């Protein structure tokens, strides 16, 4: 009985849908009871007249959307509405013999243009209002076709069919491109790596979901803003994305990092700070490589920071240099590379356990990997309190342009070490950093919209990012070998800790710890590796400030 009822319901639904299509009003032959004019009027006002026309440009961009339906709705009071890609033009129609004349009224159209003014927020459209009056058109009917003098041919359909077409045009199925599918697969890969292999799940899962959100294709036509996508001003995603483009999120991330970082290992052995500086060689070599490949200096500077393996710093400097708004001396607008740079930086941060071990093993001997370092000395509370204050003054006097990052880093650390602001420190290293990480990951992921992300520049950025990460790791290891050679025999340095000079805290330090235990199960290097690791965070921020000073 249940199956019979289900079958009956399905058949009834199919009958209803087919009836809607069959009921499309088409021109009927005059049976003699109506005059030719009356018959023509009945034909015009019955149903909607629809035309599938060429695609429209989105704002003032070069891309053209998929084909869209235009429709004309004739009313009995001799008015009509032309719906052309959500721009509705009103007018009057009249019959002259066997011809139909369409006369349009004046309409004010608001044109939307993506804002590329470096002195304004990128989160708005520039709007230009224009009075538009379309020219009159003459048409005639042949069968179920309305042929107008502008060359367009409209077919008569029912209101139901028109509604179904309108619904379909708004679905992702009607707007999907191969690039969207490709990026969705990338997002699923990020989620898979995070869940299956525990690769930076706190970053890769929000970014992966963001990639899915950013690549659900939407209805786009000229001068029409749905306020849904991340690049559509006024949408929720676009408002949240301002935290990336305006550089709000990275300083808040640094506040949380400072509140959870213990600088004791660095304070107890200050010479290891040199390893954090040495690893930044990847930044400057990548910068030169990007210039060689034809990127503008500002773009190259933003790309170079990937070599520091520091996602927040990469986003911060990208928002200042490669944000799609800065204008070069020759009038060229710098590309918006925030999405590719952020994705590359976080991708390689997540792949630290994969990328670094082969480089470490290649550049060190088994004997070097077994080197045991002296335990770090105990650090007093006064030293821990004084360090963030003195480091803040020293680093920001050296690179004031890095103040938002370094200032918040050392502020967060002082909250932790002062001993009197435990609640603030706890909030900064837990709730606050978690919320900002979610917003940052989702919006950065959503910015990888296929038509913007899948470019030659993105591919080059990923290649440069991989090379820069390898170079940074190698630079730290090689410099540590030199330091070990110069160090007293009773106070050696294990060259592997140089790999922790990149800013991936604490993953790089963990990699060094694991490699040390593989060489000697009693060789614990984690605390030693944390010194260059945290100094790498400081070093990448200083490097970013130096690049900003030269390129702003």
Coordinates of C-alpha atoms in Angstrom, one line a residue:
X1 CA 0.0 0.0 0.0
X2 CA 2.9 2.4 0.9
X3 CA 4.6 1.7 -2.4
X4 CA 1.3 2.3 -4.3
X5 CA 0.8 5.7 -2.6
X6 CA 4.3 6.7 -3.3
X7 CA 3.9 5.8 -7.0
X8 CA 0.7 7.7 -7.2
X9 CA 2.3 10.8 -5.7
X10 CA 5.2 10.6 -8.2
X11 CA 2.8 10.3 -11.1
X12 CA 0.7 13.2 -9.9
X13 CA 3.8 15.3 -9.6
X14 CA 5.0 14.4 -13.1
X15 CA 1.5 15.2 -14.5
X16 CA 1.5 18.6 -12.7
X17 CA 4.9 19.5 -14.1
X18 CA 4.1 18.4 -17.6
X19 CA 0.8 20.3 -17.5
X20 CA 2.8 23.5 -16.7
X21 CA 4.9 23.1 -19.8
X22 CA 2.0 22.1 -22.0
X23 CA 0.0 25.1 -20.8
X24 CA 2.4 27.5 -22.4
X25 CA 0.4 30.0 -24.3
X26 CA 1.2 30.1 -28.0
X27 CA -0.3 32.1 -30.8
X28 CA -3.7 30.7 -31.7
X29 CA -5.3 30.8 -35.1
X30 CA -8.2 33.2 -35.5
X31 CA -11.4 31.1 -35.6
X32 CA -13.4 34.1 -36.8
X33 CA -14.9 35.2 -33.5
X34 CA -12.1 37.7 -32.8
X35 CA -10.7 40.5 -35.0
X36 CA -7.0 40.1 -36.1
X37 CA -6.1 42.9 -33.7
X38 CA -7.9 41.3 -30.7
X39 CA -6.4 38.0 -31.6
X40 CA -2.9 39.5 -31.6
X41 CA -3.5 41.2 -28.3
X42 CA -4.5 37.9 -26.7
X43 CA -1.4 36.3 -28.0
X44 CA 0.9 39.0 -26.7
X45 CA -0.5 39.1 -23.1
X46 CA -0.5 35.3 -22.8
X47 CA 2.6 33.9 -21.0
X48 CA 6.1 35.4 -21.3
X49 CA 8.2 36.0 -24.4
X50 CA 11.8 34.7 -23.7
X51 CA 15.1 34.9 -25.6
X52 CA 18.3 33.2 -24.7
X53 CA 20.9 35.8 -25.5
X54 CA 24.7 36.1 -25.3
X55 CA 26.5 36.5 -21.9
X56 CA 27.0 39.8 -20.2
X57 CA 30.2 41.3 -18.8
X58 CA 30.4 41.3 -15.0
X59 CA 30.8 45.0 -14.0
X60 CA 33.7 46.5 -16.0
X61 CA 35.7 43.3 -16.1
X62 CA 36.7 41.3 -19.2
X63 CA 35.0 38.0 -18.3
X64 CA 31.7 37.3 -19.9
X65 CA 29.0 35.2 -18.1
X66 CA 27.1 32.3 -19.5
X67 CA 24.1 32.9 -21.8
X68 CA 21.2 34.5 -20.0
X69 CA 17.4 34.7 -20.7
X70 CA 15.8 37.9 -21.5
X71 CA 12.0 38.1 -21.2
X72 CA 9.2 40.5 -22.1
X73 CA 6.0 40.5 -20.2
X74 CA 3.1 42.2 -22.0
X75 CA 0.2 43.5 -19.9
X76 CA -3.4 44.1 -20.9
X77 CA -3.1 47.9 -20.1
X78 CA -0.7 48.2 -23.0
X79 CA 2.4 48.3 -20.8
X80 CA 5.3 45.9 -20.9
X81 CA 8.4 45.0 -18.9
X82 CA 11.7 43.9 -20.5
X83 CA 13.8 41.9 -18.0
X84 CA 17.4 42.0 -19.4
X85 CA 19.7 40.3 -16.9
X86 CA 17.8 41.8 -13.9
X87 CA 17.7 45.3 -15.4
X88 CA 14.0 45.9 -15.9
X89 CA 12.9 48.4 -18.6
X90 CA 9.3 49.6 -18.7
X91 CA 7.4 50.8 -21.8
X92 CA 4.2 50.9 -23.8
X93 CA 3.1 48.7 -26.7
X94 CA 0.6 49.2 -29.5
X95 CA -0.5 47.3 -32.5
X96 CA -0.3 48.8 -36.0
X97 CA -1.8 46.5 -38.5
X98 CA 0.2 43.2 -38.1
X99 CA 3.1 45.0 -36.4
X100 CA 3.8 45.6 -32.7
X101 CA 5.5 48.8 -31.7
X102 CA 7.5 48.9 -28.4
X103 CA 8.2 52.3 -26.9
X104 CA 10.6 52.4 -23.9
X105 CA 10.5 54.9 -21.0
X106 CA 13.5 56.4 -19.5
X107 CA 15.3 54.4 -16.7
X108 CA 18.0 55.3 -14.3
X109 CA 20.6 52.5 -14.3
X110 CA 23.3 52.2 -11.6
X111 CA 26.5 50.8 -13.1
X112 CA 28.8 48.9 -10.7
X113 CA 32.5 48.9 -11.2
X114 CA 35.1 47.2 -9.0
X115 CA 36.9 49.8 -6.9
X116 CA 40.6 50.0 -7.7
X117 CA 41.3 53.3 -6.1
X118 CA 44.3 52.8 -3.7
X119 CA 42.9 55.5 -1.5
X120 CA 39.6 53.8 -0.9
X121 CA 38.5 50.5 0.6
X122 CA 38.5 47.6 -1.9
X123 CA 35.3 46.3 -0.3
X124 CA 33.0 48.6 -2.3
X125 CA 31.8 49.1 -5.9
X126 CA 32.3 52.4 -7.6
X127 CA 28.8 53.3 -8.8
X128 CA 27.9 55.4 -11.8
X129 CA 24.3 56.4 -12.5
X130 CA 23.1 56.8 -16.0
X131 CA 19.8 57.8 -17.6
X132 CA 19.0 55.1 -20.2
X133 CA 16.3 55.3 -22.9
X134 CA 16.2 52.3 -25.2
X135 CA 15.2 53.0 -28.8
X136 CA 11.7 52.0 -30.1
X137 CA 11.4 48.6 -31.7
X138 CA 9.0 47.1 -34.2
X139 CA 8.1 43.5 -34.2
X140 CA 5.9 40.9 -35.7
X141 CA 4.7 37.4 -34.8
X142 CA 5.5 34.3 -36.8
X143 CA 4.1 31.1 -35.2
X144 CA 5.2 31.3 -31.6
X145 CA 8.0 33.7 -32.3
X146 CA 8.1 37.4 -31.7
X147 CA 10.7 38.9 -34.1
X148 CA 11.9 42.4 -33.1
X149 CA 13.8 44.9 -35.3
X150 CA 16.9 44.7 -33.0
X151 CA 17.5 41.2 -34.3
X152 CA 16.3 39.3 -31.2
X153 CA 13.7 36.6 -31.5
X154 CA 11.5 35.8 -28.5
X155 CA 9.6 32.6 -27.9
X156 CA 6.3 32.4 -26.0
X157 CA 6.3 30.3 -22.8
X158 CA 4.0 29.9 -19.8
X159 CA 4.6 31.9 -16.6
X160 CA 5.4 28.5 -14.9
X161 CA 8.1 27.7 -17.4
X162 CA 9.6 31.2 -17.0
X163 CA 9.7 30.7 -13.3
X164 CA 11.5 27.4 -13.6
X165 CA 14.1 28.9 -16.0
X166 CA 14.7 31.8 -13.6
X167 CA 15.2 29.4 -10.7
X168 CA 17.6 27.3 -12.8
X169 CA 19.7 30.3 -13.8
X170 CA 20.3 31.0 -10.1
X171 CA 21.5 27.5 -9.3
X172 CA 25.2 26.6 -9.2
X173 CA 24.5 23.9 -11.9
X174 CA 23.8 26.6 -14.4
X175 CA 26.9 28.6 -13.6
X176 CA 29.6 26.0 -12.8
X177 CA 32.9 26.0 -14.6
X178 CA 35.7 23.4 -14.7
X179 CA 37.8 25.7 -12.5
X180 CA 35.1 25.6 -9.8
X181 CA 35.2 21.8 -9.8
X182 CA 39.0 21.8 -9.6
X183 CA 39.1 24.2 -6.7
X184 CA 36.4 22.2 -4.8
X185 CA 38.6 19.1 -5.2
X186 CA 41.5 21.1 -3.7
X187 CA 39.3 22.1 -0.8
X188 CA 38.3 18.4 -0.2
X189 CA 42.0 17.5 -0.4
X190 CA 42.8 20.0 2.4
X191 CA 40.0 18.6 4.6
X192 CA 41.2 15.0 3.9
X193 CA 44.9 15.8 4.8
X194 CA 43.7 17.6 8.0
X195 CA 41.5 14.7 9.1
X196 CA 43.4 11.7 7.8
X197 CA 47.0 12.8 8.5
X198 CA 46.4 15.5 11.2
X199 CA 48.2 18.1 9.0
X200 CA 47.5 21.5 10.7
X201 CA 43.7 20.7 11.1
X202 CA 43.0 24.0 12.8
X203 CA 44.1 25.7 9.6
X204 CA 43.4 23.3 6.8
X205 CA 39.8 22.5 7.7
X206 CA 38.6 26.2 7.8
X207 CA 40.6 26.9 4.6
X208 CA 39.2 23.8 3.0
X209 CA 35.6 24.7 3.8
X210 CA 36.3 28.3 2.7
X211 CA 37.5 27.0 -0.7
X212 CA 34.2 25.1 -1.0
X213 CA 32.2 28.2 -0.1
X214 CA 34.2 30.4 -2.5
X215 CA 33.7 28.1 -5.5
X216 CA 29.9 27.6 -5.3
X217 CA 29.2 29.5 -8.6
X218 CA 26.6 32.2 -8.5
X219 CA 24.4 34.2 -10.9
X220 CA 26.5 37.1 -12.1
X221 CA 25.6 39.7 -14.7
X222 CA 26.5 43.3 -15.3
X223 CA 25.4 45.9 -12.7
X224 CA 23.8 43.3 -10.4
X225 CA 25.0 42.5 -6.9
X226 CA 23.5 39.5 -5.1
X227 CA 25.5 40.3 -2.0
X228 CA 26.5 36.7 -1.5
X229 CA 30.0 36.1 -2.8
X230 CA 33.2 37.1 -1.1
X231 CA 34.0 39.7 -3.8
X232 CA 30.5 41.2 -3.8
X233 CA 30.5 44.3 -1.5
X234 CA 27.9 44.1 1.2
X235 CA 27.9 40.4 1.6
X236 CA 28.7 38.8 4.9
X237 CA 31.8 37.0 3.5
X238 CA 33.0 40.3 2.0
X239 CA 32.7 42.1 5.3
X240 CA 34.6 39.3 7.1
X241 CA 37.2 39.3 4.3
X242 CA 38.0 42.9 5.2
X243 CA 39.9 41.5 8.1
X244 CA 42.3 40.0 5.5
X245 CA 42.5 42.8 3.0
X246 CA 42.8 45.5 5.6
X247 CA 45.3 43.4 7.7
X248 CA 43.1 43.1 10.9
X249 CA 43.5 39.4 11.5
X250 CA 47.3 38.9 11.5
X251 CA 48.0 41.2 14.5
X252 CA 45.3 39.4 16.5
X253 CA 46.9 36.1 15.6
X254 CA 50.2 37.4 16.7
X255 CA 48.6 38.5 20.0
X256 CA 47.5 35.0 20.6
X257 CA 50.9 33.6 19.6
X258 CA 52.7 35.9 22.0
X259 CA 50.4 34.8 24.8
X260 CA 51.2 31.1 24.3
X261 CA 55.0 31.5 23.5
X262 CA 57.7 30.8 26.1
X263 CA 60.8 32.7 25.1
X264 CA 62.9 31.1 27.9
X265 CA 65.0 28.9 25.6
X266 CA 65.9 32.0 23.5
X267 CA 66.7 34.1 26.6
X268 CA 68.9 31.4 28.0
X269 CA 70.8 31.0 24.8
X270 CA 70.6 34.3 22.8
X271 CA 73.1 33.2 20.1
X272 CA 70.5 30.9 18.7
X273 CA 68.6 33.9 17.6
X274 CA 71.0 34.1 14.7
X275 CA 69.5 30.8 13.4
X276 CA 66.1 32.5 13.2
X277 CA 67.7 35.3 11.2
X278 CA 69.6 32.9 8.9
X279 CA 66.5 31.1 7.9
X280 CA 65.0 34.3 6.6
X281 CA 67.4 34.0 3.6
X282 CA 64.5 32.2 1.9
X283 CA 62.5 35.4 2.0
X284 CA 65.0 37.5 0.1
X285 CA 66.0 34.8 -2.4
X286 CA 62.3 34.2 -3.2
X287 CA 61.9 38.0 -3.6
X288 CA 64.7 38.1 -6.2
X289 CA 63.3 35.0 -7.9
X290 CA 59.8 36.6 -8.2
X291 CA 61.4 39.8 -9.7
X292 CA 63.2 37.6 -12.2
X293 CA 59.9 35.9 -13.2
X294 CA 58.4 39.3 -14.0
X295 CA 56.4 40.1 -10.9
X296 CA 56.3 43.8 -9.9
X297 CA 58.5 44.7 -6.9
X298 CA 55.5 45.0 -4.6
X299 CA 54.1 41.6 -5.7
X300 CA 57.6 40.0 -5.4
X301 CA 57.9 41.4 -1.8
X302 CA 54.6 39.9 -0.8
X303 CA 55.5 36.5 -2.4
X304 CA 58.9 36.5 -0.7
X305 CA 57.4 36.3 2.8
X306 CA 56.2 32.8 2.0
X307 CA 59.8 31.8 2.6
X308 CA 59.4 32.6 6.3
X309 CA 56.6 30.0 6.6
X310 CA 54.5 32.5 8.5
X311 CA 50.9 32.7 7.3
X312 CA 49.8 35.7 9.3
X313 CA 52.9 37.7 8.2
X314 CA 52.3 36.7 4.6
X315 CA 48.7 37.9 4.7
X316 CA 49.7 41.1 6.5
X317 CA 52.3 42.1 3.9
X318 CA 50.1 41.0 1.0
X319 CA 47.3 43.3 2.3
X320 CA 49.7 46.2 2.2
X321 CA 51.6 45.4 -1.1
X322 CA 49.7 43.0 -3.3
X323 CA 46.1 43.9 -2.6
X324 CA 44.9 44.8 -6.1
X325 CA 44.7 48.6 -5.3
X326 CA 48.3 49.9 -5.2
X327 CA 49.3 51.7 -8.4
X328 CA 52.8 51.6 -9.9
X329 CA 54.6 54.7 -11.3
X330 CA 53.6 53.6 -14.8
X331 CA 49.9 53.4 -13.9
X332 CA 49.9 49.6 -13.6
X333 CA 47.7 48.3 -10.9
X334 CA 49.4 45.7 -8.6
X335 CA 47.7 42.3 -8.7
X336 CA 45.6 41.1 -5.8
X337 CA 47.7 38.1 -4.7
X338 CA 46.4 37.7 -1.1
X339 CA 44.6 34.5 -1.8
X340 CA 47.4 32.6 -3.6
X341 CA 50.0 33.8 -1.2
X342 CA 48.0 32.9 1.9
X343 CA 47.0 29.5 0.6
X344 CA 50.7 28.8 -0.4
X345 CA 52.0 29.9 3.0
X346 CA 49.5 27.9 5.0
X347 CA 49.9 24.9 2.7
X348 CA 53.6 24.7 3.2
X349 CA 53.2 25.3 7.0
X350 CA 51.0 22.3 7.1
X351 CA 53.6 20.3 5.1
X352 CA 56.5 21.0 7.4
X353 CA 56.7 17.3 8.5
X354 CA 56.9 16.4 4.9
X355 CA 59.3 19.0 3.4
X356 CA 61.8 19.6 6.2
X357 CA 63.1 16.1 7.1
X358 CA 64.6 15.3 3.7
X359 CA 66.4 18.6 3.6
X360 CA 67.7 18.1 7.1
X361 CA 69.0 14.6 6.3
X362 CA 70.5 15.7 3.1
X363 CA 72.6 18.5 4.7
X364 CA 73.6 16.8 7.9
X365 CA 75.7 13.7 8.7
X366 CA 74.6 11.0 11.1
X367 CA 77.3 12.2 13.5
X368 CA 75.9 15.7 13.5
X369 CA 72.4 14.6 14.1
X370 CA 73.5 12.8 17.2
X371 CA 75.1 15.9 18.7
X372 CA 73.8 16.6 22.2
X373 CA 73.5 20.2 23.4
X374 CA 73.9 21.5 26.9
X375 CA 70.6 21.9 28.8
X376 CA 69.4 25.5 28.8
X377 CA 69.9 27.5 31.9
X378 CA 67.0 28.5 34.2
X379 CA 65.5 31.9 33.3
X380 CA 64.3 34.3 36.0
X381 CA 60.8 35.9 36.1
X382 CA 62.4 39.3 35.8
X383 CA 64.1 38.3 32.6
X384 CA 60.9 36.9 31.2
X385 CA 59.1 40.2 32.0
X386 CA 61.9 42.4 30.6
X387 CA 62.3 40.5 27.4
X388 CA 59.1 41.4 25.6
X389 CA 59.4 45.1 26.7
X390 CA 63.0 45.4 25.5
X391 CA 62.4 43.3 22.4
X392 CA 59.4 45.4 21.5
X393 CA 61.4 48.7 21.6
X394 CA 64.4 47.2 19.8
X395 CA 62.6 45.5 16.9
X396 CA 60.1 48.3 16.3
X397 CA 62.7 51.0 16.3
X398 CA 64.5 48.9 13.7
X399 CA 61.4 48.2 11.6
X400 CA 58.5 50.5 12.6
X401 CA 56.5 49.2 9.7
X402 CA 56.2 45.8 11.5
X403 CA 54.7 47.4 14.5
X404 CA 51.2 45.9 14.2
X405 CA 52.8 42.4 14.2
X406 CA 55.7 42.7 16.7
X407 CA 53.8 45.1 19.0
X408 CA 50.9 42.5 19.4
X409 CA 53.4 39.6 19.7
X410 CA 55.3 41.1 22.6
X411 CA 52.1 42.5 24.2
X412 CA 50.6 39.0 24.2
X413 CA 53.8 37.7 25.7
X414 CA 53.8 40.3 28.5
X415 CA 50.2 39.4 29.3
X416 CA 51.5 35.8 29.9
X417 CA 54.7 36.6 31.8
X418 CA 53.5 39.5 34.0
X419 CA 51.6 37.1 36.2
X420 CA 48.9 39.7 36.9
X421 CA 46.9 39.4 33.6
X422 CA 46.1 35.7 33.5
X423 CA 42.6 36.2 32.3
X424 CA 43.6 38.4 29.4
X425 CA 46.4 36.0 28.5
X426 CA 44.1 33.0 28.6
X427 CA 41.6 34.8 26.4
X428 CA 44.2 35.8 23.9
X429 CA 45.7 32.3 23.5
X430 CA 42.4 30.4 23.5
X431 CA 39.1 32.1 22.6
X432 CA 40.4 35.1 20.6
X433 CA 43.0 33.2 18.5
X434 CA 40.5 30.4 17.9
X435 CA 37.8 32.8 16.6
X436 CA 40.3 34.8 14.4
X437 CA 41.7 31.5 13.0
X438 CA 38.3 30.4 12.0
X439 CA 37.5 33.7 10.3
X440 CA 40.9 33.9 8.7
X441 CA 40.9 30.4 7.4
X442 CA 37.3 30.5 6.0
X443 CA 37.7 33.9 4.3
X444 CA 41.2 33.1 2.9
X445 CA 39.8 29.9 1.5
X446 CA 36.8 31.6 0.1
X447 CA 39.0 34.1 -1.7
X448 CA 40.2 31.3 -4.0
X449 CA 37.3 31.8 -6.4
X450 CA 38.3 29.9 -9.5
X451 CA 38.2 32.7 -12.0
X452 CA 40.4 34.8 -9.8
X453 CA 42.7 32.1 -8.2
X454 CA 43.4 29.8 -11.2
X455 CA 46.0 32.0 -13.0
X456 CA 49.6 31.7 -14.1
X457 CA 50.6 33.9 -11.2
X458 CA 49.1 31.4 -8.7
X459 CA 51.1 28.5 -10.2
X460 CA 54.3 30.5 -10.1
X461 CA 53.6 31.6 -6.5
X462 CA 53.2 27.9 -5.4
X463 CA 56.4 26.9 -7.2
X464 CA 58.3 29.9 -5.6
X465 CA 56.8 29.0 -2.2
X466 CA 58.0 25.5 -2.3
X467 CA 61.5 26.6 -3.3
X468 CA 61.6 29.3 -0.7
X469 CA 60.6 26.9 2.1
X470 CA 63.4 24.5 1.1
X471 CA 65.9 27.4 0.8
X472 CA 64.9 28.8 4.2
X473 CA 65.3 25.3 5.8
X474 CA 68.6 24.8 4.1
X475 CA 69.8 28.2 5.1
X476 CA 69.1 27.6 8.8
X477 CA 70.8 24.2 8.8
X478 CA 73.9 25.4 6.9
X479 CA 74.3 28.4 9.2
X480 CA 73.9 26.1 12.2
X481 CA 76.7 23.9 10.8
X482 CA 78.9 27.0 10.7
X483 CA 78.0 28.0 14.2
X484 CA 78.7 24.5 15.5
X485 CA 82.1 24.6 13.8
X486 CA 82.9 27.9 15.5
X487 CA 81.5 26.8 18.9
X488 CA 83.5 25.5 21.8
X489 CA 83.8 21.7 21.9
X490 CA 82.0 21.6 25.3
X491 CA 79.1 23.7 24.0
X492 CA 78.2 22.4 20.5
X493 CA 75.1 23.1 18.4
X494 CA 73.2 20.4 16.6
X495 CA 72.9 21.7 13.0
X496 CA 69.4 20.3 12.8
X497 CA 67.9 23.0 15.0
X498 CA 68.7 25.5 12.3
X499 CA 65.8 24.1 10.4
X500 CA 63.5 25.4 13.1
X501 CA 64.5 29.0 12.2
X502 CA 61.4 29.2 10.0
X503 CA 58.3 30.6 11.6
X504 CA 56.2 27.5 11.7
X505 CA 55.8 27.4 15.4
X506 CA 56.0 24.8 17.0
X507 CA 55.9 22.4 14.1
X508 CA 59.5 22.9 12.9
X509 CA 60.7 22.4 16.4
X510 CA 58.8 19.2 16.6
X511 CA 60.3 18.0 13.4
X512 CA 63.8 18.6 14.8
X513 CA 62.8 16.7 18.0
X514 CA 61.6 13.7 16.0
X515 CA 64.8 13.7 13.8
X516 CA 66.9 13.9 16.9
X517 CA 65.2 11.0 18.5
X518 CA 65.6 8.9 15.3
X519 CA 69.3 9.5 15.4
X520 CA 69.6 8.9 19.2
X521 CA 66.6 8.0 21.3
X522 CA 68.1 10.0 24.2
X523 CA 68.7 13.1 22.3
X524 CA 65.9 15.6 23.1
X525 CA 66.2 18.8 21.1
X526 CA 62.7 20.3 21.4
X527 CA 63.6 23.1 23.9
X528 CA 66.8 24.0 22.0
X529 CA 64.8 24.1 18.7
X530 CA 62.2 26.4 20.2
X531 CA 64.8 29.2 20.4
X532 CA 65.4 29.6 16.7
X533 CA 61.7 28.8 16.1
X534 CA 60.4 31.7 18.1
X535 CA 63.2 33.9 16.8
X536 CA 62.0 33.0 13.3
X537 CA 58.6 34.5 14.1
X538 CA 60.4 37.7 15.1
X539 CA 62.7 37.5 12.1
X540 CA 60.0 37.1 9.5
X541 CA 58.1 40.1 11.0
X542 CA 61.2 42.2 10.9
X543 CA 61.9 41.1 7.3
X544 CA 58.3 42.0 6.4
X545 CA 58.8 45.4 7.9
X546 CA 62.1 45.9 6.0
X547 CA 60.4 45.0 2.7
X548 CA 57.5 47.3 3.5
X549 CA 60.0 50.1 4.1
X550 CA 61.6 49.7 0.7
X551 CA 58.4 49.0 -1.3
X552 CA 55.6 51.1 0.1

